[in-house]
């Protein structure tokens, strides 16, 4: 039979097992036929098996052992330097997860905890002996008339309480050892790491000790081999042992493209989530009025936008207009006096049968739950209205101009004159509500759709719609935006504030159910915000929303609904308690099966953009020196422009920019004139390089929109010429000649990948290095750029006006 595996070299085999000893058999033994030979054979076989096991154990030990171990008094070297730190004293009281602060240190170390149980009998005997000793000490001090230390009294009381708990079966005793193996590549770094670890241990009331001359034993005590050779132990109870776990709750980072949702409330670890990488990208936000819902969502939308996601918002209170303006988005105001309108009868690219389904959902929002009579009348009237203008089940007819609400109204009016109560009553109910949309305050909807979706950030402002029509109009916007977003597979977010006015499409809610289920197919994240928690919990549409939202944010809740939320979301006692005491800015994040209490935190600049507190807005106006203007107006000062000409700014505006980190820089312009700029340079480049990069970018932008600015290893500015060539511009503006030459050499391989390139240098002496290619000074740039576009500049792009 062929054998498999590998053969150990003889030298190594001898080293592990030792030399084999052979015993010569005597002629008498060879000739003897023992009746018990079979039993002896079995015994030999068992012995051989034991030798094989021993051989395998020694082989593993040999193969995994380090080549050299160098021992010192306070460290041991095995490739890296190791220093073992033992805990010799612990705090009297600990809270759950108390070791988290130790575990979350971002340093190179291993931590090992040994926990071993005490038998009940041994524990009781030990405690009784300890109590007797403590009593003796107490009586002795009192008899001598000395002051009894409070620590001794407390220790005595704790020991008695512990003995009682153990006898009652509510506690058990364990021994615990805690060792930390700090590691570094050199002794200096090891000293730094071990000092920081000892400092952190002291901060949580754990006394550290380096066991000198016992580093080898200490290292073996840290390894996961269940050996505690140091045996530096402390007796603890079962509740204290359980408080050591879990060490820490990690971030919910699912993908590199995720956004910062908040920070773990327990250990302040950043929580990063990519909703598009979960089972579905939808988000549900529940919270009471004033709980921070809008603030939280503005923050998330801003961060998603910076990740390249398109944003659309249905905004019933015009809260997002300023955010939209900041990112050069588009605010679409829908109101009786507005030019923007959506025709409810517009097919919006849907099949006719699908449009009929959404129209019935629309009328449930408009009329409330439909009776059988109302539903039958609407079914017939909708069919008749589309047939009158030639729109049928044939897809070829769907591109025809759709009817309006007045056409539907005219179909139903004759039914109100019927002599049958079963017909005229539901018909009258429908026309009474439709009348306001045909000839009443909402008659502007009785026309063809006029909306353009031509921006990455669009906010639909419905603040000026009468309350009675806000729900139906929000539903129409939802349908329109959803159907437009289905045309692209790019990541998109549709945010619906006060969402329940849209989702109140009756108990059936088929349309909403279908919408939330199909979002993922079109790479669309539906963010729903509502304070009507009871409706979400108790309706079928609400349950559909909860089931199909992988991410949920439970912010501050009214105490009357906490129990219902706890039951529906299956919260444990700690999560329920957190929700009861949650303050503004805190939330319970549920991302599929993971639940983390978090606090929402924005940067100062993010806060300036999204805050709606009147006092803070007035303070910002005061600091910037601007008059008190409506936040819905376009800001006079664009803080997103990181390079601004100082001569175009007022003193108050300069002060406002400097308050948020802008600094002054004097740089020569492309005309060679010395100019003052206010810049916010967060790159590694000099201010001169940073400003020059931006003004060259603006110069190219006069001729083409196909121009990019880079702060990476790519060229500083790249653009496309009318004939399709890609041109790269690299700016060299260091103070040192040597550094400039090295920069030109490092960028040359990248520049050669473009159809054409040239350098722009601060120091004209660099032009003599012709081997690098074409080298220009800044004053030559306008002529050079102009030449790529036929020698004549096109119409400059409209620039923003700065105060």
PDB file of C-alpha atoms in Angstrom, residues 250-256 270-274:
ATOM      1  CA  UNK A 250     -16.830  47.511  17.084  1.00  0.00           C
ATOM      2  CA  UNK A 251     -17.865  49.775  14.238  1.00  0.00           C
ATOM      3  CA  UNK A 252     -20.520  48.596  11.792  1.00  0.00           C
ATOM      4  CA  UNK A 253     -18.240  49.337   8.872  1.00  0.00           C
ATOM      5  CA  UNK A 254     -19.572  47.279   5.962  1.00  0.00           C
ATOM      6  CA  UNK A 255     -17.837  48.911   3.022  1.00  0.00           C
ATOM      7  CA  UNK A 256     -15.116  51.425   2.267  1.00  0.00           C
ATOM      8  CA  UNK A 270     -16.953  55.710  14.910  1.00  0.00           C
ATOM      9  CA  UNK A 271     -19.911  53.857  13.398  1.00  0.00           C
ATOM     10  CA  UNK A 272     -19.555  53.688   9.605  1.00  0.00           C
ATOM     11  CA  UNK A 273     -22.373  52.186   7.530  1.00  0.00           C
ATOM     12  CA  UNK A 274     -22.991  51.903   3.806  1.00  0.00           C
TER      13      UNK A 274
END
